[in-house]
Amino acid sequence: MAVIIDGKKVSQEIKDEVKEKVAALKEKGIEVTLAVIQVGNDPASTVYVGNKKKACEYTGIRSLAYEIPEDTTEEELLKLVCSLNDREDVDGILVQLPLPPHINEDKVIQTISPEKDVDGFHPQSVGALSTGQPGFISCTPAGIIELLKRYNIQIDGRECVVIGRSNIVGKPVAMLLLRENGTVTVCHSHTADLKEVAKRADILIVAIGKAKFVTDEYIKDGAAVIDVGMDRDENGKLCGDVDFESVVSKAGAVTPVPGGVGPMTIAMLMCNCVYAAGLRRRV
């Protein structure tokens, strides 16, 4: 039976560590501040933003909320982002995605100052990651690596397979695994013999948005399986991209959904906020 990787537990440990760092910065007269912009009232986005506010409150990070109407123009949103870029008391800026169709997401992301890009989506952050330079790492991939490390799952020299090539998870997590000296294969919708490729993996990371797609037939005995999916099954119940029930008896370690990767994303956002404050204030 696989070890269940408890993302709730690890994320709590990280938030407690952040809380200590935030308190230490406050003693130096530095208040870590995150500005969160939400356009419209998409229910899932509202839940995410609410969870970010709670995490800020817990860790002692000051949170500024900008909840603006769905019909806000791109120009108005960019103006708000630019005003936050200029504010000395704001360390991190996060624009909750997705944005309404009339707003160009890439343009908004590129307008955020690279030194306040706590989501790690700015091209400068992505470039730094791909060349091994220090910088902001997008939160979900960073959380995946942190889970592997805190469960003492060796990456160095291991065969790592990533199913999914999104800019938010697949590509950056592949680069992070390379940084940790893993041997990395990235699979996608055009990959031939996907099952055979997946079965080579000592570490299998699945981020494709297809409920219970990966079964035990994709899993090497004893592999660590990281499920990034947030889907609904045929009964409307929250599940992942991995069929947990079939995989749990074959894998060496596996993340559940919910309670695996999800909580790590916000914990790593809190880490990025502290990093941003240190970077800007030279401490």
C-alpha atoms as an extended CHARMM CRD file, in Angstrom:
* protein
*
       283  EXT
         1         1  MET       CA              0.0000000000        0.0000000000        0.0000000000  PROA      1               0.0000000000
         2         2  ALA       CA              1.3050000000        3.4210000000       -0.9870000000  PROA      2               0.0000000000
         3         3  VAL       CA              2.3600000000        6.1430000000        1.4170000000  PROA      3               0.0000000000
         4         4  ILE       CA             -0.3090000000        8.8580000000        1.2220000000  PROA      4               0.0000000000
         5         5  ILE       CA              1.4420000000       12.2010000000        0.6890000000  PROA      5               0.0000000000
         6         6  ASP       CA             -0.3650000000       14.6420000000        2.9700000000  PROA      6               0.0000000000
         7         7  GLY       CA             -0.3420000000       18.0590000000        1.3250000000  PROA      7               0.0000000000
         8         8  LYS       CA             -2.4360000000       19.5970000000        4.1020000000  PROA      8               0.0000000000
         9         9  LYS       CA              0.1480000000       18.6360000000        6.7130000000  PROA      9               0.0000000000
        10        10  VAL       CA              3.1380000000       19.8450000000        4.6730000000  PROA      10              0.0000000000
        11        11  SER       CA              1.4150000000       23.0870000000        3.6730000000  PROA      11              0.0000000000
        12        12  GLN       CA              0.6860000000       23.7900000000        7.3400000000  PROA      12              0.0000000000
        13        13  GLU       CA              4.3690000000       23.2410000000        8.1960000000  PROA      13              0.0000000000
        14        14  ILE       CA              5.3700000000       25.6890000000        5.4400000000  PROA      14              0.0000000000
        15        15  LYS       CA              2.8320000000       28.3190000000        6.5490000000  PROA      15              0.0000000000
        16        16  ASP       CA              4.1700000000       28.0430000000       10.0990000000  PROA      16              0.0000000000
        17        17  GLU       CA              7.7090000000       28.6150000000        8.7560000000  PROA      17              0.0000000000
        18        18  VAL       CA              6.4760000000       31.6190000000        6.7450000000  PROA      18              0.0000000000
        19        19  LYS       CA              4.7350000000       32.9990000000        9.8350000000  PROA      19              0.0000000000
        20        20  GLU       CA              8.0760000000       33.0480000000       11.6750000000  PROA      20              0.0000000000
        21        21  LYS       CA              9.8300000000       34.7850000000        8.7580000000  PROA      21              0.0000000000
        22        22  VAL       CA              7.0570000000       37.3940000000        8.4710000000  PROA      22              0.0000000000
        23        23  ALA       CA              7.3000000000       38.0960000000       12.2180000000  PROA      23              0.0000000000
        24        24  ALA       CA             11.0970000000       38.4890000000       11.9270000000  PROA      24              0.0000000000
        25        25  LEU       CA             10.6650000000       40.9720000000        9.0510000000  PROA      25              0.0000000000
        26        26  LYS       CA              8.0960000000       42.9260000000       11.0880000000  PROA      26              0.0000000000
        27        27  GLU       CA             10.6980000000       43.2990000000       13.8290000000  PROA      27              0.0000000000
        28        28  LYS       CA             12.8710000000       45.0230000000       11.2060000000  PROA      28              0.0000000000
        29        29  GLY       CA              9.9810000000       47.3340000000       10.3220000000  PROA      29              0.0000000000
        30        30  ILE       CA              9.0470000000       45.4710000000        7.1230000000  PROA      30              0.0000000000
        31        31  GLU       CA              5.4250000000       44.5010000000        6.5570000000  PROA      31              0.0000000000
        32        32  VAL       CA              5.0260000000       41.9010000000        3.7980000000  PROA      32              0.0000000000
        33        33  THR       CA              2.0850000000       42.9170000000        1.5730000000  PROA      33              0.0000000000
        34        34  LEU       CA              0.2460000000       40.9990000000       -1.1600000000  PROA      34              0.0000000000
        35        35  ALA       CA             -2.2460000000       42.6940000000       -3.5070000000  PROA      35              0.0000000000
        36        36  VAL       CA             -4.8380000000       40.3450000000       -5.0490000000  PROA      36              0.0000000000
        37        37  ILE       CA             -6.9960000000       41.4630000000       -7.9860000000  PROA      37              0.0000000000
        38        38  GLN       CA            -10.1520000000       39.5560000000       -8.9110000000  PROA      38              0.0000000000
        39        39  VAL       CA            -12.1450000000       40.6120000000      -11.9820000000  PROA      39              0.0000000000
        40        40  GLY       CA            -15.7820000000       39.4660000000      -11.8130000000  PROA      40              0.0000000000
        41        41  ASN       CA            -17.1850000000       36.8830000000       -9.4180000000  PROA      41              0.0000000000
        42        42  ASP       CA            -16.3680000000       33.4700000000      -10.8870000000  PROA      42              0.0000000000
        43        43  PRO       CA            -17.2670000000       31.0530000000       -8.0320000000  PROA      43              0.0000000000
        44        44  ALA       CA            -14.0450000000       29.0020000000       -8.2200000000  PROA      44              0.0000000000
        45        45  SER       CA            -11.9330000000       32.1800000000       -8.3120000000  PROA      45              0.0000000000
        46        46  THR       CA            -13.8250000000       33.5510000000       -5.3030000000  PROA      46              0.0000000000
        47        47  VAL       CA            -12.9860000000       30.3730000000       -3.3380000000  PROA      47              0.0000000000
        48        48  TYR       CA             -9.2890000000       30.5840000000       -4.3220000000  PROA      48              0.0000000000
        49        49  VAL       CA             -9.0700000000       34.2730000000       -3.4390000000  PROA      49              0.0000000000
        50        50  GLY       CA            -10.7790000000       33.5910000000       -0.0980000000  PROA      50              0.0000000000
        51        51  ASN       CA             -8.2300000000       30.8500000000        0.6830000000  PROA      51              0.0000000000
        52        52  LYS       CA             -5.3710000000       33.2040000000       -0.1840000000  PROA      52              0.0000000000
        53        53  LYS       CA             -6.7640000000       35.8450000000        2.1670000000  PROA      53              0.0000000000
        54        54  LYS       CA             -7.0250000000       33.2620000000        4.9820000000  PROA      54              0.0000000000
        55        55  ALA       CA             -3.4260000000       32.1540000000        4.3950000000  PROA      55              0.0000000000
        56        56  CYS       CA             -2.2590000000       35.7860000000        4.4930000000  PROA      56              0.0000000000
        57        57  GLU       CA             -4.1290000000       36.3480000000        7.7360000000  PROA      57              0.0000000000
        58        58  TYR       CA             -2.6080000000       33.2190000000        9.2920000000  PROA      58              0.0000000000
        59        59  THR       CA              0.9730000000       34.0010000000        8.2810000000  PROA      59              0.0000000000
        60        60  GLY       CA              0.7680000000       37.7010000000        9.1500000000  PROA      60              0.0000000000
        61        61  ILE       CA              1.0370000000       38.9020000000        5.5530000000  PROA      61              0.0000000000
        62        62  ARG       CA             -0.9610000000       42.0630000000        4.8860000000  PROA      62              0.0000000000
        63        63  SER       CA             -3.5150000000       41.4390000000        2.1450000000  PROA      63              0.0000000000
        64        64  LEU       CA             -5.0100000000       44.0620000000       -0.1480000000  PROA      64              0.0000000000
        65        65  ALA       CA             -8.1070000000       42.9060000000       -2.0630000000  PROA      65              0.0000000000
        66        66  TYR       CA             -9.2740000000       44.5060000000       -5.2990000000  PROA      66              0.0000000000
        67        67  GLU       CA            -12.5540000000       42.9120000000       -6.3550000000  PROA      67              0.0000000000
        68        68  ILE       CA            -13.5700000000       44.7110000000       -9.5230000000  PROA      68              0.0000000000
        69        69  PRO       CA            -16.5460000000       44.2570000000      -11.8850000000  PROA      69              0.0000000000
        70        70  GLU       CA            -16.6650000000       41.7840000000      -14.7870000000  PROA      70              0.0000000000
        71        71  ASP       CA            -17.0570000000       44.6370000000      -17.2760000000  PROA      71              0.0000000000
        72        72  THR       CA            -13.8470000000       46.3790000000      -16.1800000000  PROA      72              0.0000000000
        73        73  THR       CA            -11.8920000000       47.2850000000      -19.3180000000  PROA      73              0.0000000000
        74        74  GLU       CA             -8.4170000000       45.9580000000      -20.0490000000  PROA      74              0.0000000000
        75        75  GLU       CA             -7.1050000000       49.5260000000      -19.8550000000  PROA      75              0.0000000000
        76        76  GLU       CA             -8.5840000000       50.0210000000      -16.3710000000  PROA      76              0.0000000000
        77        77  LEU       CA             -7.0950000000       46.7420000000      -15.1400000000  PROA      77              0.0000000000
        78        78  LEU       CA             -3.6560000000       47.5670000000      -16.5530000000  PROA      78              0.0000000000
        79        79  LYS       CA             -3.8330000000       50.9910000000      -14.9170000000  PROA      79              0.0000000000
        80        80  LEU       CA             -4.5380000000       49.3370000000      -11.5360000000  PROA      80              0.0000000000
        81        81  VAL       CA             -1.6330000000       46.9010000000      -11.9930000000  PROA      81              0.0000000000
        82        82  CYS       CA              0.7120000000       49.7770000000      -12.8830000000  PROA      82              0.0000000000
        83        83  SER       CA             -0.3760000000       51.7270000000       -9.7870000000  PROA      83              0.0000000000
        84        84  LEU       CA              0.4280000000       48.6810000000       -7.6160000000  PROA      84              0.0000000000
        85        85  ASN       CA              3.7900000000       48.2800000000       -9.3760000000  PROA      85              0.0000000000
        86        86  ASP       CA              4.6160000000       51.8270000000       -8.2530000000  PROA      86              0.0000000000
        87        87  ARG       CA              3.5840000000       51.3720000000       -4.6230000000  PROA      87              0.0000000000
        88        88  GLU       CA              6.4980000000       50.9450000000       -2.2410000000  PROA      88              0.0000000000
        89        89  ASP       CA              4.2910000000       49.2170000000        0.3390000000  PROA      89              0.0000000000
        90        90  VAL       CA              3.2360000000       46.3860000000       -2.0460000000  PROA      90              0.0000000000
        91        91  ASP       CA              5.6120000000       43.4240000000       -2.3700000000  PROA      91              0.0000000000
        92        92  GLY       CA              3.5730000000       41.0090000000       -4.4690000000  PROA      92              0.0000000000
        93        93  ILE       CA              0.8160000000       41.3600000000       -7.0710000000  PROA      93              0.0000000000
        94        94  LEU       CA             -1.4880000000       38.5290000000       -8.0510000000  PROA      94              0.0000000000
        95        95  VAL       CA             -4.1910000000       38.7760000000      -10.7270000000  PROA      95              0.0000000000
        96        96  GLN       CA             -6.5950000000       35.8660000000      -10.2900000000  PROA      96              0.0000000000
        97        97  LEU       CA             -7.0400000000       33.8490000000      -13.4900000000  PROA      97              0.0000000000
        98        98  PRO       CA             -9.0230000000       33.2310000000      -15.6130000000  PROA      98              0.0000000000
        99        99  LEU       CA             -9.8860000000       36.7590000000      -16.7070000000  PROA      99              0.0000000000
       100       100  PRO       CA            -12.9990000000       37.7100000000      -18.7240000000  PROA      100             0.0000000000
       101       101  PRO       CA            -12.6330000000       37.0500000000      -22.4960000000  PROA      101             0.0000000000
       102       102  HSD       CA            -12.2680000000       40.7420000000      -23.3890000000  PROA      102             0.0000000000
       103       103  ILE       CA             -9.0390000000       41.0360000000      -21.3600000000  PROA      103             0.0000000000
       104       104  ASN       CA             -5.7180000000       39.7120000000      -22.7060000000  PROA      104             0.0000000000
       105       105  GLU       CA             -4.2210000000       37.5700000000      -19.9060000000  PROA      105             0.0000000000
       106       106  ASP       CA             -0.6980000000       37.6280000000      -21.3680000000  PROA      106             0.0000000000
       107       107  LYS       CA             -0.7240000000       41.4160000000      -21.5310000000  PROA      107             0.0000000000
       108       108  VAL       CA             -1.8140000000       41.6470000000      -17.8800000000  PROA      108             0.0000000000
       109       109  ILE       CA              0.8120000000       39.1350000000      -16.7050000000  PROA      109             0.0000000000
       110       110  GLN       CA              3.5370000000       40.9860000000      -18.6180000000  PROA      110             0.0000000000
       111       111  THR       CA              2.4720000000       44.2970000000      -17.0560000000  PROA      111             0.0000000000
       112       112  ILE       CA              3.1010000000       43.0160000000      -13.5060000000  PROA      112             0.0000000000
       113       113  SER       CA              6.5430000000       44.1140000000      -12.3410000000  PROA      113             0.0000000000
       114       114  PRO       CA              8.8810000000       41.0670000000      -12.4910000000  PROA      114             0.0000000000
       115       115  GLU       CA             10.0460000000       41.8240000000       -8.9260000000  PROA      115             0.0000000000
       116       116  LYS       CA              6.4110000000       41.5640000000       -7.6920000000  PROA      116             0.0000000000
       117       117  ASP       CA              5.4630000000       38.5180000000       -9.8000000000  PROA      117             0.0000000000
       118       118  VAL       CA              4.5830000000       36.1650000000       -6.9220000000  PROA      118             0.0000000000
       119       119  ASP       CA              2.6260000000       33.8500000000       -9.2610000000  PROA      119             0.0000000000
       120       120  GLY       CA              5.8100000000       33.2350000000      -11.2690000000  PROA      120             0.0000000000
       121       121  PHE       CA              4.0300000000       33.6790000000      -14.6120000000  PROA      121             0.0000000000
       122       122  HSD       CA              5.9460000000       36.6790000000      -16.0110000000  PROA      122             0.0000000000
       123       123  PRO       CA              8.1980000000       35.7760000000      -18.9970000000  PROA      123             0.0000000000
       124       124  GLN       CA             11.2000000000       37.0170000000      -16.9870000000  PROA      124             0.0000000000
       125       125  SER       CA             10.4010000000       34.5320000000      -14.1800000000  PROA      125             0.0000000000
       126       126  VAL       CA              9.9100000000       31.7240000000      -16.6990000000  PROA      126             0.0000000000
       127       127  GLY       CA             13.2010000000       32.6100000000      -18.3930000000  PROA      127             0.0000000000
       128       128  ALA       CA             15.0490000000       32.6090000000      -15.0640000000  PROA      128             0.0000000000
       129       129  LEU       CA             13.6350000000       29.1530000000      -14.2600000000  PROA      129             0.0000000000
       130       130  SER       CA             14.6220000000       27.7260000000      -17.6490000000  PROA      130             0.0000000000
       131       131  THR       CA             18.2030000000       29.0140000000      -17.3340000000  PROA      131             0.0000000000
       132       132  GLY       CA             18.6210000000       28.0580000000      -13.6820000000  PROA      132             0.0000000000
       133       133  GLN       CA             18.7420000000       31.6400000000      -12.3940000000  PROA      133             0.0000000000
       134       134  PRO       CA             17.1460000000       32.6860000000       -9.0820000000  PROA      134             0.0000000000
       135       135  GLY       CA             13.6140000000       34.0340000000       -9.3590000000  PROA      135             0.0000000000
       136       136  PHE       CA              9.9520000000       33.3740000000       -8.6940000000  PROA      136             0.0000000000
       137       137  ILE       CA              8.7730000000       29.8240000000       -9.3630000000  PROA      137             0.0000000000
       138       138  SER       CA              5.0900000000       29.2830000000      -10.0900000000  PROA      138             0.0000000000
       139       139  CYS       CA              3.4220000000       27.9660000000       -6.9760000000  PROA      139             0.0000000000
       140       140  THR       CA              1.9990000000       24.5810000000       -7.9840000000  PROA      140             0.0000000000
       141       141  PRO       CA              5.2650000000       23.2510000000       -9.5010000000  PROA      141             0.0000000000
       142       142  ALA       CA              7.2200000000       24.5930000000       -6.5080000000  PROA      142             0.0000000000
       143       143  GLY       CA              4.7470000000       22.8350000000       -4.1900000000  PROA      143             0.0000000000
       144       144  ILE       CA              5.2000000000       19.5210000000       -6.0270000000  PROA      144             0.0000000000
       145       145  ILE       CA              8.9830000000       19.6130000000       -5.5820000000  PROA      145             0.0000000000
       146       146  GLU       CA              8.5620000000       20.5580000000       -1.9230000000  PROA      146             0.0000000000
       147       147  LEU       CA              6.2370000000       17.5610000000       -1.3360000000  PROA      147             0.0000000000
       148       148  LEU       CA              8.7460000000       15.1810000000       -2.9170000000  PROA      148             0.0000000000
       149       149  LYS       CA             11.5970000000       16.5880000000       -0.8310000000  PROA      149             0.0000000000
       150       150  ARG       CA              9.7040000000       16.5630000000        2.4570000000  PROA      150             0.0000000000
       151       151  TYR       CA              8.6950000000       12.9540000000        1.9140000000  PROA      151             0.0000000000
       152       152  ASN       CA             12.3410000000       12.0820000000        1.1220000000  PROA      152             0.0000000000
       153       153  ILE       CA             11.5100000000       10.9390000000       -2.4020000000  PROA      153             0.0000000000
       154       154  GLN       CA             14.7700000000       11.0500000000       -4.3200000000  PROA      154             0.0000000000
       155       155  ILE       CA             14.7000000000       12.9680000000       -7.6010000000  PROA      155             0.0000000000
       156       156  ASP       CA             18.4140000000       12.9010000000       -8.4340000000  PROA      156             0.0000000000
       157       157  GLY       CA             19.0800000000       10.2450000000      -11.0890000000  PROA      157             0.0000000000
       158       158  ARG       CA             15.4750000000        9.0470000000      -11.1700000000  PROA      158             0.0000000000
       159       159  GLU       CA             13.2630000000        8.6250000000      -14.2240000000  PROA      159             0.0000000000
       160       160  CYS       CA             10.6000000000       11.3530000000      -14.0610000000  PROA      160             0.0000000000
       161       161  VAL       CA              7.5850000000       11.4710000000      -16.3790000000  PROA      161             0.0000000000
       162       162  VAL       CA              5.2970000000       14.5090000000      -16.6000000000  PROA      162             0.0000000000
       163       163  ILE       CA              1.9450000000       14.0000000000      -18.3310000000  PROA      163             0.0000000000
       164       164  GLY       CA              0.8120000000       17.4460000000      -19.4820000000  PROA      164             0.0000000000
       165       165  ARG       CA              2.7410000000       20.3640000000      -20.9930000000  PROA      165             0.0000000000
       166       166  SER       CA              0.8850000000       23.4460000000      -19.7490000000  PROA      166             0.0000000000
       167       167  ASN       CA              2.7780000000       26.6620000000      -19.0500000000  PROA      167             0.0000000000
       168       168  ILE       CA              1.4060000000       26.6820000000      -15.4890000000  PROA      168             0.0000000000
       169       169  VAL       CA              2.3360000000       23.1410000000      -14.3740000000  PROA      169             0.0000000000
       170       170  GLY       CA              3.7720000000       20.7350000000      -16.9530000000  PROA      170             0.0000000000
       171       171  LYS       CA              6.6360000000       22.7710000000      -18.4020000000  PROA      171             0.0000000000
       172       172  PRO       CA              7.8260000000       24.4400000000      -15.1670000000  PROA      172             0.0000000000
       173       173  VAL       CA              7.6960000000       21.2240000000      -13.1150000000  PROA      173             0.0000000000
       174       174  ALA       CA              9.7350000000       19.4750000000      -15.8270000000  PROA      174             0.0000000000
       175       175  MET       CA             12.3770000000       22.2220000000      -15.5420000000  PROA      175             0.0000000000
       176       176  LEU       CA             12.3960000000       21.9590000000      -11.7460000000  PROA      176             0.0000000000
       177       177  LEU       CA             12.8740000000       18.1770000000      -11.9290000000  PROA      177             0.0000000000
       178       178  LEU       CA             15.8030000000       18.7690000000      -14.3120000000  PROA      178             0.0000000000
       179       179  ARG       CA             17.2190000000       21.2740000000      -11.8260000000  PROA      179             0.0000000000
       180       180  GLU       CA             17.1050000000       18.4820000000       -9.2090000000  PROA      180             0.0000000000
       181       181  ASN       CA             18.9740000000       16.1600000000      -11.6180000000  PROA      181             0.0000000000
       182       182  GLY       CA             16.0050000000       14.0260000000      -12.5860000000  PROA      182             0.0000000000
       183       183  THR       CA             15.8580000000       12.4360000000      -16.0500000000  PROA      183             0.0000000000
       184       184  VAL       CA             12.6910000000       13.9830000000      -17.4490000000  PROA      184             0.0000000000
       185       185  THR       CA             10.2100000000       12.9800000000      -20.1560000000  PROA      185             0.0000000000
       186       186  VAL       CA              7.2580000000       15.2800000000      -20.9180000000  PROA      186             0.0000000000
       187       187  CYS       CA              4.2030000000       13.5580000000      -22.4110000000  PROA      187             0.0000000000
       188       188  HSD       CA              1.1550000000       15.1250000000      -24.0540000000  PROA      188             0.0000000000
       189       189  SER       CA             -1.8290000000       14.3940000000      -26.3000000000  PROA      189             0.0000000000
       190       190  HSD       CA              0.4390000000       13.4100000000      -29.2210000000  PROA      190             0.0000000000
       191       191  THR       CA              2.6620000000       11.0250000000      -27.2190000000  PROA      191             0.0000000000
       192       192  ALA       CA              2.7660000000        7.5050000000      -28.6600000000  PROA      192             0.0000000000
       193       193  ASP       CA              2.4730000000        4.5560000000      -26.2340000000  PROA      193             0.0000000000
       194       194  LEU       CA              1.6740000000        6.7990000000      -23.2660000000  PROA      194             0.0000000000
       195       195  LYS       CA              1.1480000000        3.8450000000      -20.9100000000  PROA      195             0.0000000000
       196       196  GLU       CA              4.5600000000        2.3930000000      -21.7260000000  PROA      196             0.0000000000
       197       197  VAL       CA              6.2980000000        5.7400000000      -21.2190000000  PROA      197             0.0000000000
       198       198  ALA       CA              4.4630000000        6.3500000000      -17.9230000000  PROA      198             0.0000000000
       199       199  LYS       CA              5.3950000000        2.8870000000      -16.6370000000  PROA      199             0.0000000000
       200       200  ARG       CA              9.0800000000        3.8110000000      -16.8420000000  PROA      200             0.0000000000
       201       201  ALA       CA              8.6110000000        6.5410000000      -14.2510000000  PROA      201             0.0000000000
       202       202  ASP       CA             10.0210000000        6.4400000000      -10.7370000000  PROA      202             0.0000000000
       203       203  ILE       CA              8.1680000000        9.7510000000      -10.3130000000  PROA      203             0.0000000000
       204       204  LEU       CA              4.9850000000       10.3130000000      -12.3180000000  PROA      204             0.0000000000
       205       205  ILE       CA              3.3360000000       13.7470000000      -12.3420000000  PROA      205             0.0000000000
       206       206  VAL       CA             -0.0980000000       14.0250000000      -13.9400000000  PROA      206             0.0000000000
       207       207  ALA       CA             -1.6210000000       17.3840000000      -14.9190000000  PROA      207             0.0000000000
       208       208  ILE       CA             -4.0870000000       16.9470000000      -17.7890000000  PROA      208             0.0000000000
       209       209  GLY       CA             -7.5670000000       17.7730000000      -16.4430000000  PROA      209             0.0000000000
       210       210  LYS       CA             -9.1310000000       14.3690000000      -17.2230000000  PROA      210             0.0000000000
       211       211  ALA       CA            -10.8980000000       12.7030000000      -14.3020000000  PROA      211             0.0000000000
       212       212  LYS       CA             -9.3280000000        9.3730000000      -13.2020000000  PROA      212             0.0000000000
       213       213  PHE       CA             -7.5130000000        9.0340000000      -16.5420000000  PROA      213             0.0000000000
       214       214  VAL       CA             -4.3790000000        7.3940000000      -15.1230000000  PROA      214             0.0000000000
       215       215  THR       CA             -5.0210000000        3.9070000000      -13.7180000000  PROA      215             0.0000000000
       216       216  ASP       CA             -2.6930000000        1.2780000000      -12.2510000000  PROA      216             0.0000000000
       217       217  GLU       CA             -1.8680000000        0.2120000000      -15.8370000000  PROA      217             0.0000000000
       218       218  TYR       CA              0.2170000000        3.3930000000      -16.1660000000  PROA      218             0.0000000000
       219       219  ILE       CA              2.1390000000        2.8580000000      -12.9250000000  PROA      219             0.0000000000
       220       220  LYS       CA              5.4760000000        1.1950000000      -12.2450000000  PROA      220             0.0000000000
       221       221  ASP       CA              5.5330000000       -0.7600000000       -8.9690000000  PROA      221             0.0000000000
       222       222  GLY       CA              6.6800000000        1.5430000000       -6.1590000000  PROA      222             0.0000000000
       223       223  ALA       CA              6.5220000000        4.7660000000       -8.1960000000  PROA      223             0.0000000000
       224       224  ALA       CA              5.7260000000        8.1330000000       -6.5790000000  PROA      224             0.0000000000
       225       225  VAL       CA              2.5590000000        9.5060000000       -8.2120000000  PROA      225             0.0000000000
       226       226  ILE       CA              1.7100000000       13.2130000000       -7.9770000000  PROA      226             0.0000000000
       227       227  ASP       CA             -1.8400000000       14.0680000000       -9.0720000000  PROA      227             0.0000000000
       228       228  VAL       CA             -2.3280000000       17.7320000000      -10.0020000000  PROA      228             0.0000000000
       229       229  GLY       CA             -5.8630000000       17.2760000000      -11.3470000000  PROA      229             0.0000000000
       230       230  MET       CA             -8.9560000000       18.9310000000       -9.8770000000  PROA      230             0.0000000000
       231       231  ASP       CA            -11.8690000000       17.2530000000      -11.6220000000  PROA      231             0.0000000000
       232       232  ARG       CA            -15.3660000000       15.9530000000      -10.9220000000  PROA      232             0.0000000000
       233       233  ASP       CA            -16.2780000000       12.2780000000      -11.3270000000  PROA      233             0.0000000000
       234       234  GLU       CA            -19.5500000000       10.9050000000      -12.7230000000  PROA      234             0.0000000000
       235       235  ASN       CA            -21.2260000000       11.5710000000       -9.3470000000  PROA      235             0.0000000000
       236       236  GLY       CA            -19.9900000000       15.1600000000       -9.1890000000  PROA      236             0.0000000000
       237       237  LYS       CA            -17.4480000000       14.2890000000       -6.4850000000  PROA      237             0.0000000000
       238       238  LEU       CA            -14.0590000000       16.0370000000       -6.4880000000  PROA      238             0.0000000000
       239       239  CYS       CA            -11.3160000000       13.7830000000       -7.8480000000  PROA      239             0.0000000000
       240       240  GLY       CA             -7.9960000000       13.9760000000       -9.6470000000  PROA      240             0.0000000000
       241       241  ASP       CA             -6.4980000000       12.9030000000      -12.9610000000  PROA      241             0.0000000000
       242       242  VAL       CA             -5.3600000000        9.6760000000      -11.2710000000  PROA      242             0.0000000000
       243       243  ASP       CA             -7.7180000000        6.8310000000      -10.3690000000  PROA      243             0.0000000000
       244       244  PHE       CA             -6.6230000000        6.8350000000       -6.7310000000  PROA      244             0.0000000000
       245       245  GLU       CA             -8.3370000000        3.5650000000       -5.7560000000  PROA      245             0.0000000000
       246       246  SER       CA             -6.5930000000        1.5180000000       -8.4460000000  PROA      246             0.0000000000
       247       247  VAL       CA             -3.2000000000        3.2310000000       -8.0700000000  PROA      247             0.0000000000
       248       248  VAL       CA             -2.8660000000        3.2640000000       -4.2740000000  PROA      248             0.0000000000
       249       249  SER       CA             -2.0450000000       -0.4670000000       -4.0140000000  PROA      249             0.0000000000
       250       250  LYS       CA              0.6700000000       -0.3130000000       -6.7040000000  PROA      250             0.0000000000
       251       251  ALA       CA              2.4250000000        3.0220000000       -6.1420000000  PROA      251             0.0000000000
       252       252  GLY       CA              5.0710000000        3.6330000000       -3.4920000000  PROA      252             0.0000000000
       253       253  ALA       CA              3.6060000000        7.0500000000       -2.6680000000  PROA      253             0.0000000000
       254       254  VAL       CA              0.6220000000        8.9880000000       -3.9930000000  PROA      254             0.0000000000
       255       255  THR       CA             -1.0940000000       12.3350000000       -3.4590000000  PROA      255             0.0000000000
       256       256  PRO       CA             -4.8480000000       12.3010000000       -2.7780000000  PROA      256             0.0000000000
       257       257  VAL       CA             -7.3710000000       14.7450000000       -4.2800000000  PROA      257             0.0000000000
       258       258  PRO       CA             -8.3600000000       16.7830000000       -2.3840000000  PROA      258             0.0000000000
       259       259  GLY       CA             -5.5990000000       17.2350000000        0.2000000000  PROA      259             0.0000000000
       260       260  GLY       CA             -2.5150000000       16.6230000000       -1.9150000000  PROA      260             0.0000000000
       261       261  VAL       CA             -1.0460000000       19.2280000000       -4.2700000000  PROA      261             0.0000000000
       262       262  GLY       CA             -3.8850000000       21.7750000000       -3.8400000000  PROA      262             0.0000000000
       263       263  PRO       CA             -2.9780000000       23.0940000000       -0.3600000000  PROA      263             0.0000000000
       264       264  MET       CA              0.6780000000       23.4130000000       -1.4240000000  PROA      264             0.0000000000
       265       265  THR       CA             -0.0800000000       26.0250000000       -4.0740000000  PROA      265             0.0000000000
       266       266  ILE       CA             -1.1810000000       28.6430000000       -1.5480000000  PROA      266             0.0000000000
       267       267  ALA       CA              1.6120000000       27.7310000000        0.8970000000  PROA      267             0.0000000000
       268       268  MET       CA              4.1960000000       28.3620000000       -1.8350000000  PROA      268             0.0000000000
       269       269  LEU       CA              2.4900000000       31.6440000000       -2.7360000000  PROA      269             0.0000000000
       270       270  MET       CA              3.1100000000       32.7500000000        0.8600000000  PROA      270             0.0000000000
       271       271  CYS       CA              6.7980000000       31.7610000000        0.4420000000  PROA      271             0.0000000000
       272       272  ASN       CA              7.0010000000       33.8270000000       -2.7530000000  PROA      272             0.0000000000
       273       273  CYS       CA              5.5640000000       36.8540000000       -0.9320000000  PROA      273             0.0000000000
       274       274  VAL       CA              8.3140000000       36.6510000000        1.6940000000  PROA      274             0.0000000000
       275       275  TYR       CA             10.9090000000       36.1760000000       -1.0540000000  PROA      275             0.0000000000
       276       276  ALA       CA              9.5430000000       39.2610000000       -2.8500000000  PROA      276             0.0000000000
       277       277  ALA       CA              9.7740000000       41.3630000000        0.3120000000  PROA      277             0.0000000000
       278       278  GLY       CA             13.3590000000       40.2690000000        0.8970000000  PROA      278             0.0000000000
       279       279  LEU       CA             14.2950000000       40.8810000000       -2.7240000000  PROA      279             0.0000000000
       280       280  ARG       CA             12.8550000000       44.4020000000       -2.8040000000  PROA      280             0.0000000000
       281       281  ARG       CA             14.1020000000       45.4760000000        0.6330000000  PROA      281             0.0000000000
       282       282  ARG       CA             17.5280000000       43.8010000000        0.2450000000  PROA      282             0.0000000000
       283       283  VAL       CA             17.1690000000       41.7650000000        3.4680000000  PROA      283             0.0000000000
